[in-house]
Amino acid sequence: MKALIVGGSGFLGRTLARRCLAAGYEVAATCLTRPGEIAGVTWSPLDVRRQEEVRTLISSLRPELIINTAYRQTDWTTTAVGAANVALAASVVDARLVQVSSDAVFSGAGVRYDETCVPDPITPYGAAKAAAETAAIAISPTAVIVRTSLIIGDGESSHEARVHALATRRSSGVLFADDVRCPVHVADLAAALLELAVSEHRGVHHVAGADAVSRYELGLLIAQRDGLDGGLLPTGRRADTGLPGPLDVRLECAMTQRRLRTRLRGAREFLG
């Protein structure tokens, strides 16, 4: 199997690349601002916003599997148009496409969302991810769309770095006690993505953790695991700030979990 990880130098992308190598795949990956450093991976610079650049690279590599993890929260073109460019190029070489999406496609008004729920984003990033989903399915009807939540690792994620910075007073801000998500461990997410990639399934799947926790509770769990003083973590309510974005979004993963061998652990387990 020849696999291409678009956005391979990112947190999830690096984990996917290593897992693909361990599975015996021939692995290629792309990077934009950070060069890749995983031995055994063929690295190529790529700006997904440039359609011709994407088409040329994918046509030359001719991968059988493409997993697109590339996004920028503040950049519609990278997140939405870039996903369409990858889907178009994947269709030309008849590659299996897996598009990574987000719980940001939901407003939070419904709180619990299963795989049949229609996106109703209330932020530009959520709208870009919803557009990316639509483009991927329209261009490549056999594509897999994987919506996920906050991605946590063993110290490498941005969420963990923020908790450390807040607990050691190297950064200001608060962790919201009313902002609820279903964090997933990056290893579980990567394993699930590859399972779905080689399966017969298509369409929308939810891959998130089993526990719904607030960003503040998540911070406390990270602090406890890492020997930090959780009492130093500042907390507040997002509802009091006027910041745009959903409050409570819980991805229901029952249908997807039935299709997986990988067990989607909750944050209280994998950070316990």
Coordinates of C-alpha atoms in Angstrom, one line a residue:
M1 CA 0.0 0.0 0.0
K2 CA 1.3 3.4 -1.0
A3 CA 0.0 6.1 1.4
L4 CA 0.2 9.9 1.3
I5 CA -0.3 11.9 4.4
V6 CA -1.2 15.5 3.5
G7 CA -0.1 17.6 6.4
G8 CA 2.3 14.9 7.6
S9 CA 4.4 17.2 9.7
G10 CA 1.5 18.1 12.0
F11 CA 0.7 16.4 15.3
L12 CA -1.8 13.9 13.8
G13 CA 0.1 13.6 10.5
R14 CA 3.3 12.5 12.3
T15 CA 1.4 9.8 14.2
L16 CA -0.2 8.6 11.0
A17 CA 3.1 8.4 9.2
R18 CA 4.7 6.3 11.9
R19 CA 1.7 4.0 12.1
C20 CA 1.7 3.5 8.3
L21 CA 5.4 2.7 8.4
A22 CA 4.8 0.2 11.1
A23 CA 2.1 -1.4 9.0
G24 CA 4.6 -1.9 6.2
Y25 CA 3.2 0.8 3.9
E26 CA 5.3 2.9 1.5
V27 CA 4.7 6.3 3.0
A28 CA 4.9 9.8 1.5
A29 CA 4.0 12.9 3.4
T30 CA 3.7 16.6 2.7
C31 CA 4.8 19.6 4.8
L32 CA 4.4 23.4 4.4
T33 CA 6.3 25.3 7.1
R34 CA 7.9 22.6 9.0
P35 CA 10.1 20.0 7.3
G36 CA 9.4 16.4 8.1
E37 CA 11.9 14.5 10.1
I38 CA 10.6 10.9 10.2
A39 CA 13.1 8.5 8.6
G40 CA 11.6 6.2 6.0
V41 CA 9.0 8.8 4.8
T42 CA 9.3 10.5 1.4
W43 CA 8.7 14.2 2.2
S44 CA 7.5 16.8 -0.3
P45 CA 6.7 20.5 0.2
L46 CA 3.1 21.3 -0.7
D47 CA 0.7 24.2 -0.4
V48 CA -2.7 22.7 -0.7
R49 CA -4.1 26.1 -1.7
R50 CA -2.5 25.7 -5.1
Q51 CA -4.5 23.3 -7.2
E52 CA -1.9 22.7 -9.9
E53 CA 0.8 22.0 -7.3
V54 CA -1.5 19.5 -5.6
R55 CA -2.4 17.8 -8.8
T56 CA 1.2 17.6 -10.0
L57 CA 2.5 16.0 -6.8
I58 CA -0.3 13.5 -6.4
S59 CA -0.1 12.5 -10.1
S60 CA 3.6 11.9 -9.7
L61 CA 3.3 9.9 -6.5
R62 CA 0.1 8.0 -7.5
P63 CA -0.7 6.9 -3.9
E64 CA -3.4 4.3 -3.3
L65 CA -4.5 6.0 -0.1
I66 CA -4.6 9.7 0.8
I67 CA -5.3 11.0 4.3
N68 CA -5.8 14.8 4.4
T69 CA -5.1 16.3 7.8
A70 CA -4.2 19.8 6.5
Y71 CA -6.0 22.8 7.9
R72 CA -5.5 26.3 9.3
Q73 CA -8.2 27.5 11.7
T74 CA -8.0 31.1 10.4
D75 CA -7.5 30.3 6.7
W76 CA -10.6 29.3 4.7
T77 CA -8.5 28.6 1.6
T78 CA -6.2 26.0 3.2
T79 CA -9.1 24.3 5.1
A80 CA -11.9 24.3 2.5
V81 CA -10.4 25.0 -0.9
G82 CA -7.3 22.9 0.0
A83 CA -9.5 19.9 0.8
A84 CA -11.3 20.3 -2.6
N85 CA -7.9 20.4 -4.4
V86 CA -6.8 17.2 -2.6
A87 CA -10.1 15.5 -3.5
L88 CA -9.8 16.4 -7.1
A89 CA -6.3 15.2 -7.4
A90 CA -7.2 11.9 -5.5
S91 CA -10.0 11.3 -8.0
V92 CA -7.6 11.6 -11.0
V93 CA -5.4 8.8 -9.6
D94 CA -8.3 6.8 -8.2
A95 CA -6.9 7.0 -4.7
R96 CA -8.9 6.1 -1.5
L97 CA -9.5 9.4 0.2
V98 CA -9.9 10.0 4.0
Q99 CA -10.7 13.6 4.9
V100 CA -10.2 14.6 8.6
S101 CA -12.9 16.9 9.9
S102 CA -13.9 18.4 13.2
D103 CA -16.7 18.8 15.8
A104 CA -16.5 22.5 14.9
V105 CA -19.0 21.8 12.1
F106 CA -21.7 21.8 14.8
S107 CA -23.2 24.8 16.7
G108 CA -23.7 23.0 20.0
A109 CA -27.4 23.7 20.0
G110 CA -28.1 20.0 19.8
V111 CA -25.3 19.0 22.3
R112 CA -25.2 15.3 21.1
Y113 CA -24.4 14.7 17.5
D114 CA -24.3 11.3 15.7
E115 CA -23.0 10.6 12.2
T116 CA -26.3 11.4 10.6
C117 CA -26.4 15.0 11.9
V118 CA -26.1 17.8 9.3
P119 CA -23.5 20.5 10.0
D120 CA -24.7 23.8 11.4
P121 CA -21.4 25.7 12.0
I122 CA -21.3 29.1 13.8
T123 CA -17.6 29.9 13.3
P124 CA -15.6 30.5 10.1
Y125 CA -13.4 27.5 10.9
G126 CA -16.5 25.3 11.4
A127 CA -17.9 26.5 8.1
A128 CA -14.6 25.8 6.3
K129 CA -14.6 22.2 7.7
A130 CA -18.2 21.7 6.6
A131 CA -17.3 22.9 3.1
A132 CA -14.3 20.5 3.1
E133 CA -16.6 17.6 3.9
T134 CA -19.1 18.6 1.2
A135 CA -16.3 19.0 -1.4
A136 CA -14.7 15.7 -0.6
I137 CA -18.0 13.7 -0.8
A138 CA -19.1 15.5 -4.0
I139 CA -15.8 14.9 -5.8
S140 CA -15.1 11.4 -4.3
P141 CA -18.3 9.6 -3.3
T142 CA -16.3 6.7 -1.8
A143 CA -14.4 9.0 0.5
V144 CA -14.4 8.6 4.3
I145 CA -15.1 11.8 6.4
V146 CA -13.8 11.5 9.9
R147 CA -15.0 14.1 12.4
T148 CA -13.0 14.2 15.6
S149 CA -12.6 16.4 18.7
L150 CA -9.7 17.8 20.7
I151 CA -6.6 15.6 20.0
I152 CA -4.4 14.8 22.9
G153 CA -1.2 12.8 23.1
D154 CA 1.5 12.0 25.6
G155 CA 2.7 15.6 26.0
E156 CA 2.9 16.7 22.3
S157 CA -0.4 18.3 21.6
S158 CA -1.1 22.1 21.7
H159 CA -3.8 21.5 24.4
E160 CA -1.2 19.9 26.7
A161 CA 1.3 22.6 26.0
R162 CA -1.2 25.3 26.9
V163 CA -2.0 23.6 30.2
H164 CA 1.7 23.5 31.1
A165 CA 2.1 27.2 30.2
L166 CA -0.9 28.2 32.3
A167 CA 0.1 26.1 35.3
T168 CA 3.6 27.5 35.3
R169 CA 2.4 31.1 34.7
R170 CA 4.3 31.3 31.3
S171 CA 1.0 32.2 29.7
S172 CA -2.2 34.1 30.6
G173 CA -5.8 33.1 29.9
V174 CA -8.4 30.7 31.3
L175 CA -9.7 27.2 30.7
F176 CA -13.4 27.3 30.2
A177 CA -15.6 25.1 32.5
D178 CA -18.6 25.4 30.3
D179 CA -16.9 24.4 27.0
V180 CA -17.4 20.7 26.6
R181 CA -15.9 18.3 24.1
C182 CA -14.9 14.6 23.7
P183 CA -11.1 14.5 23.6
V184 CA -9.5 11.7 21.7
H185 CA -6.0 10.2 22.1
V186 CA -4.0 10.7 18.9
A187 CA -3.0 7.0 18.9
D188 CA -6.6 5.9 18.9
L189 CA -7.5 8.4 16.2
A190 CA -4.7 7.4 14.0
A191 CA -5.5 3.7 14.4
A192 CA -9.2 4.3 13.6
L193 CA -8.4 6.4 10.5
L194 CA -6.3 3.6 9.1
E195 CA -8.9 1.0 9.9
L196 CA -11.5 3.0 8.1
A197 CA -9.1 3.7 5.2
V198 CA -8.7 0.0 4.3
S199 CA -12.4 -0.9 5.0
E200 CA -15.3 -0.9 2.6
H201 CA -17.0 1.9 4.5
R202 CA -17.6 5.4 3.1
G203 CA -19.2 8.6 4.2
V204 CA -19.3 10.3 7.6
H205 CA -17.8 8.7 10.7
H206 CA -17.2 10.1 14.2
V207 CA -14.0 9.3 16.0
A208 CA -13.9 10.9 19.4
G209 CA -13.3 9.9 23.0
A210 CA -15.8 8.2 25.2
D211 CA -15.8 11.0 27.9
A212 CA -17.4 14.4 27.6
V213 CA -15.3 16.8 29.6
S214 CA -14.9 20.6 29.8
R215 CA -11.6 22.2 28.8
Y216 CA -11.0 23.0 32.5
E217 CA -11.5 19.3 33.6
L218 CA -9.3 18.3 30.7
G219 CA -6.7 20.7 32.0
L220 CA -6.9 19.2 35.5
L221 CA -6.5 15.7 34.1
I222 CA -3.4 16.7 32.2
A223 CA -2.0 18.5 35.2
Q224 CA -2.5 15.5 37.4
R225 CA -0.8 13.1 34.9
D226 CA 2.1 15.5 34.5
G227 CA 2.7 16.3 38.2
L228 CA 1.5 19.9 37.9
D229 CA -0.5 21.8 40.5
G230 CA -4.1 21.9 39.0
G231 CA -5.0 24.5 41.6
L232 CA -2.9 27.0 39.6
L233 CA -5.0 26.6 36.5
P234 CA -7.3 29.6 35.9
T235 CA -10.9 28.9 35.0
G236 CA -13.9 30.8 33.7
R237 CA -17.0 30.5 31.6
R238 CA -16.9 31.0 27.9
A239 CA -20.5 32.2 28.0
D240 CA -19.3 35.2 30.0
T241 CA -16.8 36.3 27.4
G242 CA -18.9 36.7 24.3
L243 CA -16.3 34.7 22.3
P244 CA -17.9 33.1 19.3
G245 CA -18.1 29.3 19.1
P246 CA -20.1 26.3 20.3
L247 CA -20.2 25.5 24.0
D248 CA -21.2 21.9 24.3
V249 CA -20.5 19.5 21.4
R250 CA -20.5 15.8 22.1
L251 CA -19.8 13.5 19.2
E252 CA -21.8 10.2 19.4
C253 CA -19.5 7.5 17.9
A254 CA -21.6 4.4 18.4
M255 CA -22.1 3.5 14.8
T256 CA -18.4 4.1 14.0
Q257 CA -17.2 2.2 17.1
R258 CA -19.2 -0.9 16.0
R259 CA -17.1 -0.9 12.8
L260 CA -13.8 -0.6 14.5
R261 CA -11.4 -2.9 16.4
T262 CA -9.8 0.1 17.9
R263 CA -11.4 1.1 21.2
L264 CA -12.0 4.8 21.6
R265 CA -10.9 5.6 25.1
G266 CA -12.2 8.5 27.1
A267 CA -9.9 11.2 28.5
R268 CA -10.4 10.1 32.1
E269 CA -8.9 6.7 31.1
F270 CA -6.0 7.7 28.8
L271 CA -5.0 10.6 31.1
G272 CA -5.6 8.6 34.3

